[in-house]
Amino acid sequence: MEKSHSESYNSANSNTENSNSETKESLPSQSELPWYLRDDAASPLAETAQVELPAVPESAPKTISSFVELVAKDYGFDNLVFFDMTQLDSDHDYSTHQQPAHYILIASGKSEKHIMKAASQLRTHIKHTYDHLPSIEGMVTGGTSPRARRRMLRRSRKGPMATDNDYGKTANSWVMCDTGVDGLFIHMLTPDRRQELNLESLWCREEDAWRYEQQPLRAESSDHIFSGVRRFHTMGPFYMATKGRPLQKLLNSDSSISSGELQGLMADFETSGDVSSKFDFYRIVHLLDPNLVSLQSLTNILLSSKIPKIEAVVAYMKVLMDSRELVSPEETPAAMNQVVDTRLDLLSKFVSHLYAYSGEQIELAGHPELVPLLWSLTVVNKSSIIGSRTIDEAIHSEIEKEHFSNLPSVHIASNRNRDIHHFISSYNEAHSLTPTTSFKEMILFTYGNAGKWSKFWNTFGVSFNLLDNQEPNTMTKWLRLVVYLDLRNDPSAISTFLNKYWSRSFPSIITDLETREFESEKEKHLFKTTMQSLLQKVETPTSTEVQTTLDSL
């Protein structure tokens, strides 16, 4: 197994005399570092560990070895694992007779940003070397994501799935590339995402399964837990839950699959004996065609499953968010309020049934998705929204941002939303808990997406400004705010920002610009260009002062 950066560095010290001076002399300058280490390097002393390359069978084409070296040495991935699918029996679920992959390479990247850059480089390499474009799934950029959301909107003739918005797995944490070269598929994942998916367990030999047994992931609150769940049919052909072929075929389908095909897959699934994936399978069928599997039927399946109670509640909340049975034919406030009432009433009944006679109580802190989901149940999406993931994509992508309509994209059921907000706040206070930055940002963007700008600015002042002015990365807060305002495209909100926060009254963006630093030159450049975009949209008394400040950065 390869050593970590620090282990490799310490080992070098123990085996080489005068290693300190040699290390200093051999340290490359920032410009000489590989692109994947320039922005994300944790320390100037970090060295690139020698990555152990997996063995490639002699029978494999030479191109396979070249790709393995490319991913490890040129792109900086580690913990590489290689699977030769050509050696599997023809009746095996993952033999080359059952799916298109002949060889599979799994590798760990340093971050989502690292993976996105590497995937882009890999696509360019294949295009220039093999004269074709590979198929890449899971690479999310600011330029492609909005179009993808609108395409899904047209396909399903309804708003985008609610659970596609602001909680779940970070974009670019799992990218799969079908190279189109000798049947090689490359999976690039962050370490956490890789542990969670445990793809190795799908393709390893039965006698090697023990090597890939995973310990349960520790549920912890992260600033990135709200960064977006890609819709099930974008997960590609190697989704972690692919245990039986009916489920695999269903996950490879999209919303255009016919009712007849769904019924055929349902019949196949019932004969497969795959009990562990039953809820996952019928959940997708329900989302595609509730006439085949009703919400009540799906609820009964979930209640009778062996899924842990807290996980079952989270799964049910997501179903309530996405079920077509709960979509109102009208977008009137009264109709959308009724949708929210129905969601919360059904959730209450489900929890009461699930926890009846168990002596247990559901705890909001028991799962990182409970609180954001509870908040989201009080909101009805009308069109594509701007959330934390959208901002992440706009900041980290090198593709030009795509702007949204300045009309409200969500409806907030005010009374229910107020009650839920009070309930969450009371729980946090009683348990001495502090809301994560991501949840505070989720609330902020919800108000902005609904056009409730008074609540938006009040939330920003309390949650991100007045009470948090000692945070070390203050400019990140301002960068995310100006990117949101630019995408949201609302002149009144932009004017409020320029008139209220671009002053020397404390706290303000000017005082922070004088005392804080951007995390990178790229972030500073993005801030300047985004501010220029805002200035072009409105004319305010502070416009000249803003331009002068930008010129001085």
mmCIF file of C-alpha atoms in Angstrom, residues 253-516:
data_model
loop_
_atom_site.group_PDB
_atom_site.id
_atom_site.type_symbol
_atom_site.label_atom_id
_atom_site.label_comp_id
_atom_site.label_asym_id
_atom_site.label_seq_id
_atom_site.Cartn_x
_atom_site.Cartn_y
_atom_site.Cartn_z
ATOM 1 C CA SER A 253 -32.514 3.988 -17.841
ATOM 2 C CA ASP A 254 -33.938 7.492 -17.787
ATOM 3 C CA SER A 255 -37.392 8.999 -17.477
ATOM 4 C CA SER A 256 -38.274 8.056 -21.068
ATOM 5 C CA ILE A 257 -38.527 4.344 -20.210
ATOM 6 C CA SER A 258 -41.954 2.972 -21.108
ATOM 7 C CA SER A 259 -44.512 1.565 -18.695
ATOM 8 C CA GLY A 260 -44.239 -1.816 -20.409
ATOM 9 C CA GLU A 261 -40.484 -1.924 -19.916
ATOM 10 C CA LEU A 262 -40.918 -1.012 -16.265
ATOM 11 C CA GLN A 263 -43.427 -3.816 -15.775
ATOM 12 C CA GLY A 264 -40.977 -6.249 -17.353
ATOM 13 C CA LEU A 265 -38.209 -5.135 -15.020
ATOM 14 C CA MET A 266 -40.573 -5.453 -12.063
ATOM 15 C CA ALA A 267 -41.338 -9.049 -13.025
ATOM 16 C CA ASP A 268 -37.615 -9.805 -13.367
ATOM 17 C CA PHE A 269 -36.891 -8.204 -10.010
ATOM 18 C CA GLU A 270 -39.525 -10.274 -8.196
ATOM 19 C CA THR A 271 -37.842 -13.458 -9.424
ATOM 20 C CA SER A 272 -34.314 -12.245 -8.629
ATOM 21 C CA GLY A 273 -34.659 -12.713 -4.871
ATOM 22 C CA ASP A 274 -32.880 -9.411 -4.266
ATOM 23 C CA VAL A 275 -34.549 -8.443 -0.986
ATOM 24 C CA SER A 276 -31.896 -5.924 0.103
ATOM 25 C CA SER A 277 -32.500 -3.661 -2.910
ATOM 26 C CA LYS A 278 -36.295 -3.874 -2.911
ATOM 27 C CA PHE A 279 -36.954 -0.359 -1.661
ATOM 28 C CA ASP A 280 -34.323 1.169 -3.970
ATOM 29 C CA PHE A 281 -35.852 -0.599 -6.958
ATOM 30 C CA TYR A 282 -39.478 0.279 -6.287
ATOM 31 C CA ARG A 283 -38.585 3.832 -5.259
ATOM 32 C CA ILE A 284 -37.246 4.468 -8.740
ATOM 33 C CA VAL A 285 -40.267 2.813 -10.352
ATOM 34 C CA HIS A 286 -42.533 5.021 -8.237
ATOM 35 C CA LEU A 287 -40.679 8.178 -9.252
ATOM 36 C CA LEU A 288 -40.941 7.194 -12.911
ATOM 37 C CA ASP A 289 -44.537 5.946 -12.882
ATOM 38 C CA PRO A 290 -46.582 6.211 -9.654
ATOM 39 C CA ASN A 291 -49.406 4.349 -11.397
ATOM 40 C CA LEU A 292 -47.293 1.179 -11.216
ATOM 41 C CA VAL A 293 -46.089 1.664 -7.640
ATOM 42 C CA SER A 294 -48.143 4.038 -5.520
ATOM 43 C CA LEU A 295 -46.757 6.125 -2.691
ATOM 44 C CA GLN A 296 -48.697 4.000 -0.202
ATOM 45 C CA SER A 297 -47.224 0.784 -1.639
ATOM 46 C CA LEU A 298 -43.728 2.238 -1.463
ATOM 47 C CA THR A 299 -44.372 3.352 2.118
ATOM 48 C CA ASN A 300 -45.385 -0.191 3.079
ATOM 49 C CA ILE A 301 -42.227 -1.590 1.463
ATOM 50 C CA LEU A 302 -40.079 0.830 3.444
ATOM 51 C CA LEU A 303 -41.870 0.111 6.721
ATOM 52 C CA SER A 304 -41.348 -3.628 6.267
ATOM 53 C CA SER A 305 -37.686 -3.305 5.278
ATOM 54 C CA LYS A 306 -34.712 -3.824 7.564
ATOM 55 C CA ILE A 307 -33.345 -0.361 6.889
ATOM 56 C CA PRO A 308 -32.318 1.371 10.160
ATOM 57 C CA LYS A 309 -35.080 3.647 11.429
ATOM 58 C CA ILE A 310 -33.218 6.920 11.016
ATOM 59 C CA GLU A 311 -32.161 5.964 7.465
ATOM 60 C CA ALA A 312 -35.750 4.989 6.660
ATOM 61 C CA VAL A 313 -37.000 8.400 7.795
ATOM 62 C CA VAL A 314 -34.445 10.157 5.588
ATOM 63 C CA ALA A 315 -35.345 7.948 2.624
ATOM 64 C CA TYR A 316 -39.059 8.628 3.139
ATOM 65 C CA MET A 317 -38.512 12.376 3.350
ATOM 66 C CA LYS A 318 -36.723 12.277 -0.003
ATOM 67 C CA VAL A 319 -39.595 10.334 -1.532
ATOM 68 C CA LEU A 320 -42.048 12.946 -0.236
ATOM 69 C CA MET A 321 -39.948 15.634 -1.882
ATOM 70 C CA ASP A 322 -39.836 13.902 -5.267
ATOM 71 C CA SER A 323 -43.086 11.928 -5.590
ATOM 72 C CA ARG A 324 -45.293 12.928 -8.508
ATOM 73 C CA GLU A 325 -48.326 11.995 -6.456
ATOM 74 C CA LEU A 326 -47.686 15.081 -4.356
ATOM 75 C CA VAL A 327 -47.181 17.527 -7.222
ATOM 76 C CA SER A 328 -49.907 20.171 -7.439
ATOM 77 C CA PRO A 329 -51.432 20.724 -10.911
ATOM 78 C CA GLU A 330 -51.592 24.430 -10.073
ATOM 79 C CA GLU A 331 -48.876 26.800 -8.870
ATOM 80 C CA THR A 332 -51.163 28.924 -6.738
ATOM 81 C CA PRO A 333 -50.010 29.680 -3.175
ATOM 82 C CA ALA A 334 -52.964 27.765 -1.726
ATOM 83 C CA ALA A 335 -52.251 24.673 -3.831
ATOM 84 C CA MET A 336 -48.548 24.667 -2.974
ATOM 85 C CA ASN A 337 -49.311 25.182 0.714
ATOM 86 C CA GLN A 338 -51.513 22.098 0.515
ATOM 87 C CA VAL A 339 -48.598 20.103 -0.939
ATOM 88 C CA VAL A 340 -46.466 21.073 2.059
ATOM 89 C CA ASP A 341 -49.262 20.198 4.495
ATOM 90 C CA THR A 342 -49.620 16.769 2.887
ATOM 91 C CA ARG A 343 -45.871 16.119 3.021
ATOM 92 C CA LEU A 344 -45.618 16.933 6.714
ATOM 93 C CA ASP A 345 -48.779 15.032 7.633
ATOM 94 C CA LEU A 346 -47.532 11.913 5.835
ATOM 95 C CA LEU A 347 -44.134 12.248 7.500
ATOM 96 C CA SER A 348 -45.758 12.501 10.924
ATOM 97 C CA LYS A 349 -47.781 9.334 10.332
ATOM 98 C CA PHE A 350 -44.744 7.475 8.984
ATOM 99 C CA VAL A 351 -42.555 8.360 11.970
ATOM 100 C CA SER A 352 -45.341 7.463 14.421
ATOM 101 C CA HIS A 353 -45.798 4.070 12.769
ATOM 102 C CA LEU A 354 -42.068 3.388 12.483
ATOM 103 C CA TYR A 355 -41.222 4.234 16.090
ATOM 104 C CA ALA A 356 -44.410 2.876 17.700
ATOM 105 C CA TYR A 357 -43.730 0.670 20.751
ATOM 106 C CA SER A 358 -39.967 0.877 20.174
ATOM 107 C CA GLY A 359 -39.241 3.173 23.097
ATOM 108 C CA GLU A 360 -36.969 5.165 20.793
ATOM 109 C CA GLN A 361 -37.212 8.786 19.757
ATOM 110 C CA ILE A 362 -36.037 10.380 16.563
ATOM 111 C CA GLU A 363 -33.185 12.826 17.090
ATOM 112 C CA LEU A 364 -32.524 15.654 14.638
ATOM 113 C CA ALA A 365 -28.813 15.309 15.287
ATOM 114 C CA GLY A 366 -28.953 11.598 14.465
ATOM 115 C CA HIS A 367 -28.431 12.087 10.732
ATOM 116 C CA PRO A 368 -26.811 15.005 8.855
ATOM 117 C CA GLU A 369 -29.591 15.165 6.262
ATOM 118 C CA LEU A 370 -32.547 15.335 8.664
ATOM 119 C CA VAL A 371 -32.466 19.070 9.326
ATOM 120 C CA PRO A 372 -32.016 20.245 5.710
ATOM 121 C CA LEU A 373 -34.680 17.804 4.544
ATOM 122 C CA LEU A 374 -37.112 18.976 7.192
ATOM 123 C CA TRP A 375 -36.566 22.560 6.059
ATOM 124 C CA SER A 376 -36.924 21.587 2.391
ATOM 125 C CA LEU A 377 -40.257 19.861 2.985
ATOM 126 C CA THR A 378 -41.749 23.323 3.594
ATOM 127 C CA VAL A 379 -40.544 24.605 0.215
ATOM 128 C CA VAL A 380 -41.991 23.820 -3.231
ATOM 129 C CA ASN A 381 -39.683 24.246 -6.210
ATOM 130 C CA LYS A 382 -41.219 25.837 -9.295
ATOM 131 C CA SER A 383 -38.148 25.868 -11.556
ATOM 132 C CA SER A 384 -34.389 25.393 -11.417
ATOM 133 C CA ILE A 385 -33.017 26.886 -8.229
ATOM 134 C CA ILE A 386 -29.688 28.304 -7.137
ATOM 135 C CA GLY A 387 -28.230 26.362 -4.239
ATOM 136 C CA SER A 388 -24.893 25.702 -2.586
ATOM 137 C CA ARG A 389 -23.876 23.254 -5.284
ATOM 138 C CA THR A 390 -24.601 25.825 -7.981
ATOM 139 C CA ILE A 391 -22.313 28.301 -6.231
ATOM 140 C CA ASP A 392 -19.597 25.649 -5.833
ATOM 141 C CA GLU A 393 -19.754 24.938 -9.553
ATOM 142 C CA ALA A 394 -19.623 28.613 -10.486
ATOM 143 C CA ILE A 395 -16.587 29.201 -8.270
ATOM 144 C CA HIS A 396 -14.564 26.116 -9.121
ATOM 145 C CA SER A 397 -15.480 25.722 -12.776
ATOM 146 C CA GLU A 398 -13.534 27.487 -15.477
ATOM 147 C CA ILE A 399 -16.622 27.591 -17.666
ATOM 148 C CA GLU A 400 -18.622 30.796 -17.922
ATOM 149 C CA LYS A 401 -21.504 31.063 -15.449
ATOM 150 C CA GLU A 402 -25.047 30.705 -16.711
ATOM 151 C CA HIS A 403 -27.551 33.138 -15.255
ATOM 152 C CA PHE A 404 -31.028 32.310 -14.038
ATOM 153 C CA SER A 405 -34.376 34.052 -14.282
ATOM 154 C CA ASN A 406 -34.873 36.819 -11.732
ATOM 155 C CA LEU A 407 -38.379 35.524 -11.001
ATOM 156 C CA PRO A 408 -38.982 33.533 -7.780
ATOM 157 C CA SER A 409 -38.126 29.867 -8.351
ATOM 158 C CA VAL A 410 -39.563 28.474 -5.095
ATOM 159 C CA HIS A 411 -42.645 28.889 -2.937
ATOM 160 C CA ILE A 412 -42.295 28.889 0.851
ATOM 161 C CA ALA A 413 -45.282 27.715 2.885
ATOM 162 C CA SER A 414 -44.841 30.551 5.369
ATOM 163 C CA ASN A 415 -46.687 29.167 8.400
ATOM 164 C CA ARG A 416 -45.255 25.664 8.187
ATOM 165 C CA ASN A 417 -41.803 27.031 7.379
ATOM 166 C CA ARG A 418 -41.910 29.313 10.416
ATOM 167 C CA ASP A 419 -42.958 26.416 12.655
ATOM 168 C CA ILE A 420 -40.202 24.144 11.344
ATOM 169 C CA HIS A 421 -37.600 26.895 11.670
ATOM 170 C CA HIS A 422 -38.662 27.493 15.273
ATOM 171 C CA PHE A 423 -38.595 23.748 15.991
ATOM 172 C CA ILE A 424 -35.054 23.382 14.603
ATOM 173 C CA SER A 425 -33.824 26.466 16.469
ATOM 174 C CA SER A 426 -35.360 25.273 19.745
ATOM 175 C CA TYR A 427 -33.794 21.830 19.332
ATOM 176 C CA ASN A 428 -30.373 23.339 18.652
ATOM 177 C CA GLU A 429 -30.648 25.616 21.667
ATOM 178 C CA ALA A 430 -31.768 22.812 23.965
ATOM 179 C CA HIS A 431 -28.881 20.599 22.843
ATOM 180 C CA SER A 432 -26.261 23.373 22.589
ATOM 181 C CA LEU A 433 -25.867 22.780 18.864
ATOM 182 C CA THR A 434 -24.737 25.326 16.297
ATOM 183 C CA PRO A 435 -26.176 25.185 12.759
ATOM 184 C CA THR A 436 -23.583 24.416 10.110
ATOM 185 C CA THR A 437 -22.545 27.106 7.661
ATOM 186 C CA SER A 438 -24.114 25.029 4.908
ATOM 187 C CA PHE A 439 -27.519 24.950 6.564
ATOM 188 C CA LYS A 440 -27.404 28.689 7.206
ATOM 189 C CA GLU A 441 -26.544 29.162 3.550
ATOM 190 C CA MET A 442 -29.418 26.882 2.577
ATOM 191 C CA ILE A 443 -31.848 29.092 4.505
ATOM 192 C CA LEU A 444 -30.317 32.203 2.951
ATOM 193 C CA PHE A 445 -30.645 30.922 -0.607
ATOM 194 C CA THR A 446 -34.187 29.688 0.018
ATOM 195 C CA TYR A 447 -35.270 33.219 0.918
ATOM 196 C CA GLY A 448 -33.438 34.618 -2.090
ATOM 197 C CA ASN A 449 -34.907 32.061 -4.478
ATOM 198 C CA ALA A 450 -38.374 32.923 -3.145
ATOM 199 C CA GLY A 451 -37.780 36.644 -3.676
ATOM 200 C CA LYS A 452 -38.110 37.344 0.051
ATOM 201 C CA TRP A 453 -35.242 39.807 0.089
ATOM 202 C CA SER A 454 -36.001 41.355 3.469
ATOM 203 C CA LYS A 455 -35.579 37.942 5.130
ATOM 204 C CA PHE A 456 -32.576 37.244 2.899
ATOM 205 C CA TRP A 457 -30.639 40.297 4.075
ATOM 206 C CA ASN A 458 -31.696 39.819 7.680
ATOM 207 C CA THR A 459 -30.453 36.214 7.558
ATOM 208 C CA PHE A 460 -27.198 37.283 5.954
ATOM 209 C CA GLY A 461 -26.640 39.992 8.552
ATOM 210 C CA VAL A 462 -27.284 37.682 11.487
ATOM 211 C CA SER A 463 -25.896 34.361 10.291
ATOM 212 C CA PHE A 464 -22.972 35.410 8.119
ATOM 213 C CA ASN A 465 -21.994 38.925 9.087
ATOM 214 C CA LEU A 466 -22.745 40.352 12.521
ATOM 215 C CA LEU A 467 -22.258 37.140 14.483
ATOM 216 C CA ASP A 468 -19.554 35.570 12.337
ATOM 217 C CA ASN A 469 -17.184 38.478 11.776
ATOM 218 C CA GLN A 470 -14.303 36.608 13.410
ATOM 219 C CA GLU A 471 -14.276 33.787 10.863
ATOM 220 C CA PRO A 472 -10.830 33.465 9.228
ATOM 221 C CA ASN A 473 -12.114 33.022 5.671
ATOM 222 C CA THR A 474 -14.361 36.041 5.531
ATOM 223 C CA MET A 475 -13.736 36.777 1.839
ATOM 224 C CA THR A 476 -15.107 33.358 0.933
ATOM 225 C CA LYS A 477 -18.411 34.473 2.445
ATOM 226 C CA TRP A 478 -18.429 37.628 0.298
ATOM 227 C CA LEU A 479 -17.389 35.742 -2.833
ATOM 228 C CA ARG A 480 -20.255 33.274 -2.458
ATOM 229 C CA LEU A 481 -22.676 36.147 -1.858
ATOM 230 C CA VAL A 482 -21.710 38.141 -4.960
ATOM 231 C CA VAL A 483 -21.740 35.005 -7.129
ATOM 232 C CA TYR A 484 -25.244 34.213 -5.867
ATOM 233 C CA LEU A 485 -26.480 37.762 -6.571
ATOM 234 C CA ASP A 486 -24.965 37.645 -10.045
ATOM 235 C CA LEU A 487 -26.672 34.341 -10.868
ATOM 236 C CA ARG A 488 -29.945 35.389 -9.229
ATOM 237 C CA ASN A 489 -29.985 38.470 -11.447
ATOM 238 C CA ASP A 490 -32.393 40.563 -9.332
ATOM 239 C CA PRO A 491 -31.704 44.341 -9.676
ATOM 240 C CA SER A 492 -33.296 45.241 -6.329
ATOM 241 C CA ALA A 493 -31.135 42.747 -4.431
ATOM 242 C CA ILE A 494 -27.988 43.932 -6.214
ATOM 243 C CA SER A 495 -28.811 47.564 -5.409
ATOM 244 C CA THR A 496 -29.341 46.726 -1.735
ATOM 245 C CA PHE A 497 -25.985 44.985 -1.605
ATOM 246 C CA LEU A 498 -24.080 47.848 -3.232
ATOM 247 C CA ASN A 499 -25.768 50.557 -1.185
ATOM 248 C CA LYS A 500 -25.796 48.817 2.214
ATOM 249 C CA TYR A 501 -22.676 46.694 2.338
ATOM 250 C CA TRP A 502 -20.256 48.674 0.177
ATOM 251 C CA SER A 503 -19.431 51.247 2.843
ATOM 252 C CA ARG A 504 -17.044 51.736 5.744
ATOM 253 C CA SER A 505 -19.631 51.018 8.392
ATOM 254 C CA PHE A 506 -18.693 47.866 10.285
ATOM 255 C CA PRO A 507 -19.019 45.180 9.214
ATOM 256 C CA SER A 508 -18.783 45.752 5.471
ATOM 257 C CA ILE A 509 -17.118 44.306 2.443
ATOM 258 C CA ILE A 510 -14.675 47.226 2.248
ATOM 259 C CA THR A 511 -13.305 46.664 5.745
ATOM 260 C CA ASP A 512 -12.910 42.970 5.020
ATOM 261 C CA LEU A 513 -11.149 43.644 1.710
ATOM 262 C CA GLU A 514 -8.594 45.665 3.657
ATOM 263 C CA THR A 515 -8.034 43.070 6.378
ATOM 264 C CA ARG A 516 -8.748 39.689 4.794
#
